[in-house]
Tab-separated table of C-alpha atoms in Angstrom:
chain	number	residue	atom	x	y	z
A	1	MET	CA	101.909	86.902	73.777
A	2	ASN	CA	100.388	87.572	70.446
A	3	TYR	CA	97.787	84.383	71.513
A	4	GLU	CA	94.688	86.177	72.739
A	5	SER	CA	94.214	83.783	75.333
A	6	GLU	CA	97.031	85.330	76.459
A	7	TRP	CA	95.225	88.140	78.061
A	8	HIS	CA	96.162	87.666	81.678
A	9	GLN	CA	100.377	87.994	80.798
A	10	ARG	CA	100.242	91.328	78.634
A	11	THR	CA	100.952	95.379	79.943
A	12	CYS	CA	99.950	97.764	77.729
A	13	ALA	CA	99.946	101.791	77.490
A	14	PHE	CA	96.858	102.986	75.456
A	15	LYS	CA	97.162	106.695	73.782
A	16	ASN	CA	93.978	107.564	72.240
A	17	ILE	CA	91.829	106.775	74.839
A	18	CYS	CA	88.815	108.574	76.864
A	19	TYR	CA	86.133	107.624	80.089
A	20	ASN	CA	82.473	108.250	78.891
A	21	LYS	CA	81.275	108.919	82.454
A	22	GLU	CA	77.793	108.238	81.129
A	23	ARG	CA	78.157	105.045	79.348
A	24	LYS	CA	80.914	104.073	82.430
A	25	LEU	CA	83.055	102.518	79.471
A	26	PHE	CA	86.720	103.316	78.294
A	27	GLN	CA	86.317	104.383	74.647
A	28	PHE	CA	89.613	103.526	72.352
A	29	TYR	CA	89.182	106.187	69.257
A	30	ARG	CA	89.913	105.099	65.716
A	31	LYS	CA	89.525	107.771	62.943
A	32	PRO	CA	86.167	107.540	60.936
A	33	GLY	CA	86.685	105.649	57.421
A	34	SER	CA	90.536	104.688	58.117
A	35	ILE	CA	91.787	101.431	57.338
A	36	LYS	CA	91.211	98.908	60.484
A	37	LYS	CA	94.292	98.557	62.251
A	38	PRO	CA	94.735	94.767	63.886
A	39	VAL	CA	95.280	95.305	67.729
A	40	LEU	CA	96.407	92.036	67.436
A	41	PHE	CA	98.407	89.569	65.065
A	42	GLU	CA	97.195	86.186	66.333
A	43	PRO	CA	99.025	83.181	65.046
A	44	LYS	CA	96.171	81.047	64.910
A	45	LEU	CA	93.351	83.277	64.117
A	46	GLY	CA	94.552	86.197	62.195
A	47	HIS	CA	94.093	89.865	62.663
A	48	ILE	CA	91.705	90.776	65.673
A	49	TYR	CA	90.380	94.699	65.534
A	50	ASP	CA	88.739	94.369	68.690
A	51	PHE	CA	89.828	94.749	72.722
A	52	ASN	CA	87.253	92.230	73.627
A	53	ILE	CA	87.027	88.532	73.006
A	54	ASN	CA	85.913	85.189	73.514
A	55	ASN	CA	84.361	86.566	76.973
A	56	HIS	CA	87.331	88.383	78.136
A	57	GLY	CA	89.442	91.609	77.600
A	58	PHE	CA	92.511	92.698	76.953
A	59	VAL	CA	94.425	92.563	79.797
A	60	GLY	CA	94.277	91.355	83.191
A	61	LEU	CA	93.957	93.815	86.077
A	62	VAL	CA	94.945	91.770	88.946
A	63	ALA	CA	97.015	89.019	89.756
A	64	ARG	CA	95.188	85.307	89.072
A	65	ALA	CA	92.561	86.980	86.561
A	66	HIS	CA	89.599	85.628	85.675
A	67	HIS	CA	87.773	86.653	82.847
A	68	HIS	CA	85.200	89.433	84.653
A	69	GLU	CA	88.592	90.924	85.817
A	70	SER	CA	90.094	91.342	82.363
A	71	TRP	CA	89.617	94.597	80.836
A	72	GLY	CA	89.383	96.484	77.674
A	73	PRO	CA	88.436	99.836	76.193
A	74	THR	CA	85.666	99.744	73.506
A	75	ILE	CA	86.560	101.403	70.277
A	76	VAL	CA	84.910	103.836	68.555
A	77	GLU	CA	85.031	105.246	64.994
A	78	GLU	CA	85.036	108.820	65.828
A	79	TRP	CA	87.526	111.773	66.117
A	80	LEU	CA	89.168	112.304	69.340
A	81	PRO	CA	87.836	115.052	71.055
A	82	SER	CA	89.378	117.991	71.261
A	83	SER	CA	91.379	119.304	73.941
A	84	ASP	CA	89.557	122.650	74.295
A	85	LYS	CA	86.269	120.855	74.640
A	86	VAL	CA	87.195	117.701	77.287
A	87	PRO	CA	90.205	117.454	79.916
A	88	TYR	CA	92.938	115.374	78.786
A	89	LEU	CA	94.663	114.331	81.943
A	90	GLU	CA	98.146	115.131	81.995
A	91	HIS	CA	100.274	112.534	83.581
A	92	VAL	CA	100.339	108.615	83.842
A	93	HIS	CA	96.952	106.803	84.728
A	94	VAL	CA	97.783	103.284	85.974
A	95	LEU	CA	94.095	101.250	85.712
A	96	PHE	CA	94.283	98.484	88.395
A	97	MET	CA	92.618	95.650	90.880
A	98	HIS	CA	93.451	94.256	93.918
A	99	TRP	CA	93.009	90.556	94.586
A	100	TYR	CA	89.615	90.194	96.260
A	101	VAL	CA	90.123	87.785	98.811
A	102	SER	CA	90.816	88.267	102.435
A	103	PHE	CA	93.919	90.894	103.617
A	104	ASN	CA	96.924	89.260	103.301
A	105	PRO	CA	100.034	92.230	103.349
A	106	GLY	CA	101.998	90.288	100.650
A	107	HIS	CA	99.482	89.928	98.182
A	108	VAL	CA	98.855	93.571	98.663
A	109	ILE	CA	103.009	94.767	98.369
A	110	TRP	CA	104.000	92.350	95.829
A	111	GLU	CA	101.498	91.502	93.607
A	112	ASP	CA	98.565	94.374	93.234
A	113	ILE	CA	100.516	97.687	94.015
A	114	ALA	CA	103.961	96.485	92.480
A	115	SER	CA	102.049	95.563	89.378
A	116	THR	CA	101.741	99.041	89.206
A	117	TYR	CA	105.441	100.212	89.254
A	118	PHE	CA	106.532	97.452	87.415
A	119	ALA	CA	104.012	98.161	84.192
A	120	MET	CA	105.367	102.252	84.180
A	121	ILE	CA	108.704	100.786	84.304
A	122	ARG	CA	108.392	98.322	81.771
A	123	LEU	CA	107.006	100.226	79.231
A	124	ASN	CA	109.423	103.204	80.045
A	125	GLU	CA	106.671	105.453	81.302
A	126	TYR	CA	107.181	106.112	84.912
A	127	ASP	CA	106.078	109.028	85.960
A	128	ARG	CA	106.049	110.369	89.592
A	129	ASN	CA	103.122	112.039	89.619
A	130	ALA	CA	100.992	108.974	88.475
A	131	VAL	CA	97.890	108.146	89.738
A	132	LEU	CA	96.573	104.635	89.892
A	133	ILE	CA	92.864	103.810	89.240
A	134	GLU	CA	91.380	100.865	90.807
A	135	TYR	CA	88.741	100.207	88.377
A	136	ARG	CA	86.248	97.528	90.863
A	137	HIS	CA	86.385	96.538	94.300
A	138	PHE	CA	88.273	99.815	95.496
A	139	PRO	CA	88.466	99.561	99.566
A	140	ASN	CA	86.473	101.716	102.032
A	141	LYS	CA	88.929	104.397	103.927
A	142	GLY	CA	90.349	103.172	106.413
A	143	ASP	CA	90.045	99.189	106.034
A	144	GLN	CA	93.141	96.980	106.062
A	145	PHE	CA	93.609	97.211	101.737
A	146	TYR	CA	93.319	100.991	102.137
A	147	ARG	CA	95.780	101.825	104.799
A	148	MET	CA	98.222	99.355	102.876
A	149	TYR	CA	97.781	101.543	99.783
A	150	GLU	CA	98.684	104.701	101.809
A	151	ASN	CA	101.597	103.028	102.887
A	152	LEU	CA	102.989	102.107	98.924
A	153	VAL	CA	101.709	104.245	96.763
A	154	PRO	CA	103.030	107.934	97.342
A	155	ALA	CA	106.559	106.090	97.446
A	156	PHE	CA	106.193	106.071	93.815
A	157	ALA	CA	102.793	107.659	92.325
A	158	ALA	CA	101.137	110.790	93.516
A	159	LYS	CA	97.539	109.235	94.253
A	160	PHE	CA	95.571	106.340	93.964
A	161	ASP	CA	91.733	106.508	93.950
A	162	SER	CA	88.694	104.660	92.979
A	163	LEU	CA	87.367	104.957	89.112
A	164	ASP	CA	84.194	106.750	90.197
A	165	HIS	CA	85.008	109.120	92.651
A	166	TYR	CA	88.188	110.326	90.510
A	167	MET	CA	86.042	110.569	87.333
A	168	ASN	CA	83.263	112.536	89.751
A	169	ASN	CA	86.250	115.116	89.986
A	170	PHE	CA	85.416	116.694	86.287
A	171	SER	CA	82.374	118.398	85.075
A	172	SER	CA	82.775	116.876	81.144
A	173	PRO	CA	81.074	113.900	80.299
A	174	LEU	CA	84.001	112.413	78.458
A	175	VAL	CA	87.702	112.465	80.691
A	176	CYS	CA	90.462	111.820	78.101
A	177	PHE	CA	94.342	110.643	79.258
A	178	GLN	CA	97.616	111.208	77.434
A	179	THR	CA	98.763	107.474	78.900
A	180	LEU	CA	96.701	104.912	80.447
A	181	ILE	CA	98.365	101.724	81.481
A	182	ALA	CA	96.936	98.462	82.641
A	183	GLY	CA	97.661	95.072	83.111
A	184	GLY	CA	100.588	93.151	83.585
A	185	ALA	CA	99.634	92.223	87.218
A	186	LYS	CA	100.607	88.356	88.183
A	187	SER	CA	101.121	85.862	90.856
A	188	MET	CA	104.423	86.619	92.330
A	189	PHE	CA	104.476	83.241	94.725
A	190	SER	CA	103.777	80.830	92.882
A	191	ILE	CA	106.755	78.771	91.718
A	192	ASP	CA	104.605	78.215	88.248
A	193	ASN	CA	104.852	82.102	87.221
A	194	GLU	CA	108.701	82.286	88.291
A	195	PRO	CA	109.765	82.780	83.919
A	196	TYR	CA	107.486	86.079	85.249
A	197	THR	CA	109.586	87.274	87.748
A	198	HIS	CA	112.963	86.397	86.373
A	199	GLY	CA	115.342	89.551	85.554
A	200	LYS	CA	112.822	91.781	87.441
A	201	GLU	CA	115.266	91.762	90.524
A	202	ARG	CA	116.177	95.320	90.035
A	203	LEU	CA	112.438	96.239	89.812
A	204	LEU	CA	111.866	93.974	92.865
A	205	TYR	CA	114.946	96.124	94.594
A	206	ASP	CA	113.843	99.903	93.935
A	207	TYR	CA	110.322	99.253	94.938
A	208	ARG	CA	111.362	98.017	98.135
A	209	THR	CA	114.011	100.816	98.151
A	210	ALA	CA	111.218	103.501	97.326
A	211	ILE	CA	109.232	102.429	100.036
A	212	LEU	CA	111.652	102.079	102.747
A	213	ARG	CA	112.980	105.987	102.016
A	214	TYR	CA	109.134	106.913	101.900
A	215	HIS	CA	108.762	105.732	105.356
A	216	GLY	CA	111.619	107.915	106.461
A	217	VAL	CA	114.773	105.134	106.248
A	218	ASN	CA	118.178	106.131	105.394
A	219	VAL	CA	119.108	103.223	103.228
A	220	SER	CA	122.601	103.930	103.203
A	221	HIS	CA	122.828	103.369	106.999
A	222	LEU	CA	123.521	99.737	107.034
A	223	PRO	CA	123.492	98.138	110.686
A	224	THR	CA	126.945	98.083	112.330
A	225	HIS	CA	126.191	95.345	114.634
A	226	HIS	CA	124.270	92.256	115.309
A	227	ARG	CA	120.852	92.110	115.994
A	228	ILE	CA	117.892	89.127	115.644
A	229	ILE	CA	114.430	89.641	115.522
A	230	LEU	CA	112.329	86.674	116.465
A	231	VAL	CA	108.932	86.979	114.889
A	232	ASN	CA	106.180	86.602	117.537
A	233	LYS	CA	102.764	85.796	115.528
A	234	THR	CA	99.858	86.511	118.020
A	235	ARG	CA	96.901	87.302	115.176
A	236	ALA	CA	95.991	85.405	111.619
A	237	TRP	CA	92.951	85.962	109.577
A	238	ARG	CA	92.307	82.167	109.944
A	239	ARG	CA	91.563	80.441	112.443
A	240	SER	CA	95.179	78.869	112.801
A	241	LEU	CA	98.034	80.941	113.518
A	242	ARG	CA	100.786	79.042	112.083
A	243	ALA	CA	103.333	80.622	114.105
A	244	ILE	CA	106.413	79.272	116.235
A	245	LYS	CA	104.872	76.839	119.020
A	246	ASN	CA	107.808	76.737	121.090
A	247	LEU	CA	108.442	80.620	120.953
A	248	VAL	CA	109.636	80.863	124.722
A	249	GLU	CA	112.017	78.089	124.522
A	250	VAL	CA	113.689	79.711	121.014
A	251	LYS	CA	114.203	83.170	122.960
A	252	HIS	CA	115.694	81.288	125.972
A	253	PHE	CA	118.179	79.343	123.863
A	254	ILE	CA	119.535	82.316	121.929
A	255	SER	CA	119.676	84.532	124.474
A	256	SER	CA	121.416	81.974	126.473
A	257	THR	CA	123.795	81.181	123.431
A	258	TYR	CA	124.231	84.280	121.684
A	259	PRO	CA	124.754	86.539	125.159
A	260	LYS	CA	126.624	89.292	123.518
A	261	ILE	CA	124.184	89.772	120.748
A	262	GLN	CA	120.989	91.921	120.770
A	263	LEU	CA	117.629	90.075	120.774
A	264	ASP	CA	114.732	91.224	120.578
A	265	VAL	CA	110.817	89.187	120.305
A	266	ILE	CA	108.262	91.293	118.169
A	267	ASP	CA	105.108	90.989	117.567
A	268	TRP	CA	104.425	92.974	114.465
A	269	ASN	CA	100.869	93.829	115.537
A	270	LYS	CA	101.823	96.506	117.956
A	271	PHE	CA	103.738	98.390	115.188
A	272	THR	CA	102.603	100.501	112.437
A	273	PHE	CA	103.927	99.800	108.774
A	274	ALA	CA	106.320	102.878	109.078
A	275	GLN	CA	107.799	101.104	112.272
A	276	GLN	CA	108.180	98.017	110.846
A	277	MET	CA	110.338	99.197	108.272
A	278	HIS	CA	112.410	100.807	110.817
A	279	GLU	CA	112.797	98.273	112.996
A	280	LEU	CA	113.576	95.855	110.000
A	281	TYR	CA	116.338	98.208	108.607
A	282	LYS	CA	118.085	97.607	112.103
A	283	THR	CA	118.190	93.765	111.961
A	284	THR	CA	120.612	91.450	110.583
A	285	ILE	CA	119.286	88.264	111.244
A	286	LEU	CA	115.352	87.955	111.321
A	287	ILE	CA	113.621	84.710	112.374
A	288	THR	CA	110.020	84.150	111.345
A	289	PRO	CA	107.106	81.890	110.566
A	290	CYS	CA	106.038	81.676	106.805
A	291	GLY	CA	103.131	82.915	105.074
A	292	GLY	CA	101.722	86.405	105.259
A	293	ILE	CA	103.920	87.566	108.214
A	294	SER	CA	106.930	86.643	106.571
A	295	THR	CA	106.172	88.735	103.178
A	296	ILE	CA	108.088	92.053	104.853
A	297	ILE	CA	111.184	90.366	104.342
A	298	PRO	CA	112.425	91.858	101.263
A	299	PHE	CA	113.158	95.289	103.922
A	300	LEU	CA	116.156	93.735	105.666
A	301	PRO	CA	119.473	95.567	104.901
A	302	ASP	CA	121.782	94.665	102.034
A	303	GLY	CA	124.134	91.585	103.656
A	304	THR	CA	121.653	90.675	106.064
A	305	HIS	CA	120.067	86.865	106.780
A	306	ALA	CA	116.415	85.655	107.566
A	307	ILE	CA	115.747	82.181	108.394
A	308	ILE	CA	112.246	81.080	107.442
A	309	MET	CA	109.765	78.384	108.624
A	310	ASP	CA	108.906	75.253	105.942
A	311	PHE	CA	105.757	73.761	106.274
A	312	TYR	CA	105.389	69.821	106.329
A	313	GLY	CA	103.660	68.922	103.191
A	314	ASN	CA	101.103	66.318	103.765
A	315	LYS	CA	98.740	64.871	102.177
A	316	GLN	CA	95.794	67.551	102.700
A	317	ALA	CA	98.227	70.350	101.842
A	318	TYR	CA	99.600	69.026	98.774
A	319	ALA	CA	98.138	70.357	95.898
A	320	LYS	CA	98.359	68.975	92.106
A	321	GLY	CA	101.058	69.702	90.406
A	322	ALA	CA	102.828	71.403	93.148
A	323	ARG	CA	106.616	71.041	93.325
A	324	TYR	CA	106.815	69.843	97.147
A	325	LYS	CA	105.495	66.228	97.132
A	326	ILE	CA	104.256	64.500	100.291
A	327	GLY	CA	106.648	64.090	102.830
A	328	GLU	CA	108.923	67.145	102.049
A	329	SER	CA	109.733	70.365	103.758
A	330	ALA	CA	108.331	73.007	101.509
A	331	SER	CA	108.984	77.074	101.370
A	332	MET	CA	106.171	78.674	101.083
A	333	TYR	CA	107.197	81.939	99.247
A	334	ALA	CA	110.947	81.043	98.273
A	335	ALA	CA	109.008	81.491	94.529
A	336	LEU	CA	109.667	84.931	95.287
A	337	TRP	CA	112.393	85.725	97.971
A	338	ASN	CA	114.861	83.915	95.109
A	339	TYR	CA	114.425	86.954	93.600
A	340	PHE	CA	115.766	89.192	96.292
A	341	PRO	CA	119.535	88.706	96.118
A	342	HIS	CA	120.450	91.332	98.694
A	343	ILE	CA	119.552	89.268	101.617
A	344	ARG	CA	120.680	85.301	102.409
A	345	LYS	CA	117.294	83.223	102.700
A	346	LEU	CA	117.976	80.381	105.088
A	347	TYR	CA	115.218	77.521	105.088
A	348	TYR	CA	114.213	75.903	108.657
A	349	GLN	CA	113.169	72.662	107.255
A	350	VAL	CA	110.162	70.865	108.504
A	351	ARG	CA	111.112	67.110	108.164
A	352	THR	CA	108.781	64.919	110.042
A	353	VAL	CA	105.646	65.104	111.898
A	354	GLU	CA	107.670	65.569	114.972
A	355	ASP	CA	108.471	69.121	113.530
A	356	TYR	CA	104.839	70.644	113.797
A	357	VAL	CA	101.902	70.884	115.688
A	358	PHE	CA	98.314	71.291	114.480
A	359	ASP	CA	96.910	74.302	115.723
A	360	PHE	CA	93.401	73.138	116.721
A	361	PRO	CA	92.062	69.393	117.062
A	362	GLU	CA	90.334	68.767	114.053
A	363	ALA	CA	92.762	70.753	111.712
A	364	SER	CA	94.632	68.511	108.974
A	365	ASN	CA	96.260	70.831	106.843
A	366	THR	CA	99.698	71.119	107.459
A	367	ARG	CA	100.207	74.279	105.100
A	368	HIS	CA	97.644	76.020	106.519
A	369	ASP	CA	96.906	75.169	110.563
A	370	ALA	CA	100.573	73.867	111.947
A	371	SER	CA	102.974	75.583	114.100
A	372	ILE	CA	106.162	74.716	113.838
A	373	LYS	CA	108.709	73.338	117.047
A	374	ILE	CA	111.578	74.463	116.429
A	375	SER	CA	114.343	72.161	117.179
A	376	MET	CA	117.634	74.400	119.021
A	377	ILE	CA	120.238	72.233	117.517
A	378	ARG	CA	119.165	72.578	113.845
A	379	LEU	CA	118.404	76.722	115.061
A	380	LYS	CA	121.971	77.048	116.006
A	381	GLU	CA	123.485	75.735	112.789
A	382	LEU	CA	121.063	78.218	110.544
A	383	ILE	CA	122.123	81.180	113.083
A	384	ASP	CA	125.462	80.275	113.169
A	385	THR	CA	125.799	80.175	109.219
A	386	ALA	CA	124.647	83.451	109.214
A	387	LEU	CA	127.099	84.641	111.706
A	388	GLN	CA	129.731	83.089	109.777
A	389	GLU	CA	128.859	84.578	106.357
A	390	SER	CA	128.670	88.165	107.791
A	391	THR	CA	131.141	90.958	107.818
A	392	LEU	CA	130.289	92.449	110.990
A	393	ILE	CA	131.697	91.178	114.095
A	394	HIS	CA	129.848	89.434	117.045
């Protein structure tokens, strides 16, 4: 990460830094007349003395960041303002942005907000009273992004706010920080970025556990009997549902094959986020479509199983360089689920054109626009595997 081009991988803690409300920029203070110190020792370019170079900043503020979503403070050769003249914010502040696309709970939970927690822990700067500041694109109060922030941030930090609104709390034209953290956001769902996720199992687990506890889940109370949840997906932000096509047949099959096991068909849209956490924590086997609806899988209790639908990789669904080739069964978010060892993932493979149905007549992309037709024989294999591996009596 000493290469200036690797700005999107950096995570930094800044000291000697203030926000100039009139200029609307962060100022990094260097003593006037002092010997210039490099901010980066670049293998090719040598010493670099500025946080902004080659049309990008020093760190990225969002997963999948482009140059305009990078950030770096402006160096000023001035004395650091005295604490009796400007406010110094005592607690850690974390600068971030959310991925500015259509709402997907998984990207908000495991990328936008998780990255702020990871950054504090990785830099040994964790502060339970930290403040998360969104640099741009702060969501409107009450929209889905904002509500998800409300569900996540209080689990590990004190508050969140937009940069402008937060700075307006102070009358001084300069606001200084004891510690300002920025960077570290990476795509967690891409196989290409798995090296970034290596070794973060404990971070992911602790973040997940903090959220459960914040919503009142007693994580030491594990299920004592089996319960199967079958997810009924009824709403999506695109035209297709990408659901389980023969849900009624699946429900009847599970009920008749495993009559002693509690089965609940759940539409998550009818539950608040807190209610979802409690329902998941009473579950031992979750059967779910892939995609955004599956991104609450990590909140299952220790030792449980998730049966997750794959998707069929046809020509239209194939992306150049993707691990899954045309004609293969592709696991959409396995690149992240692999890093939650407290649950066992069982992937329902989609092997042929007989295993899926397009959601509308002109659809052609099997990743985005197809629902899965489940074979009862193959589903039974997965449920039986989960039951056999469980320590619970059924």
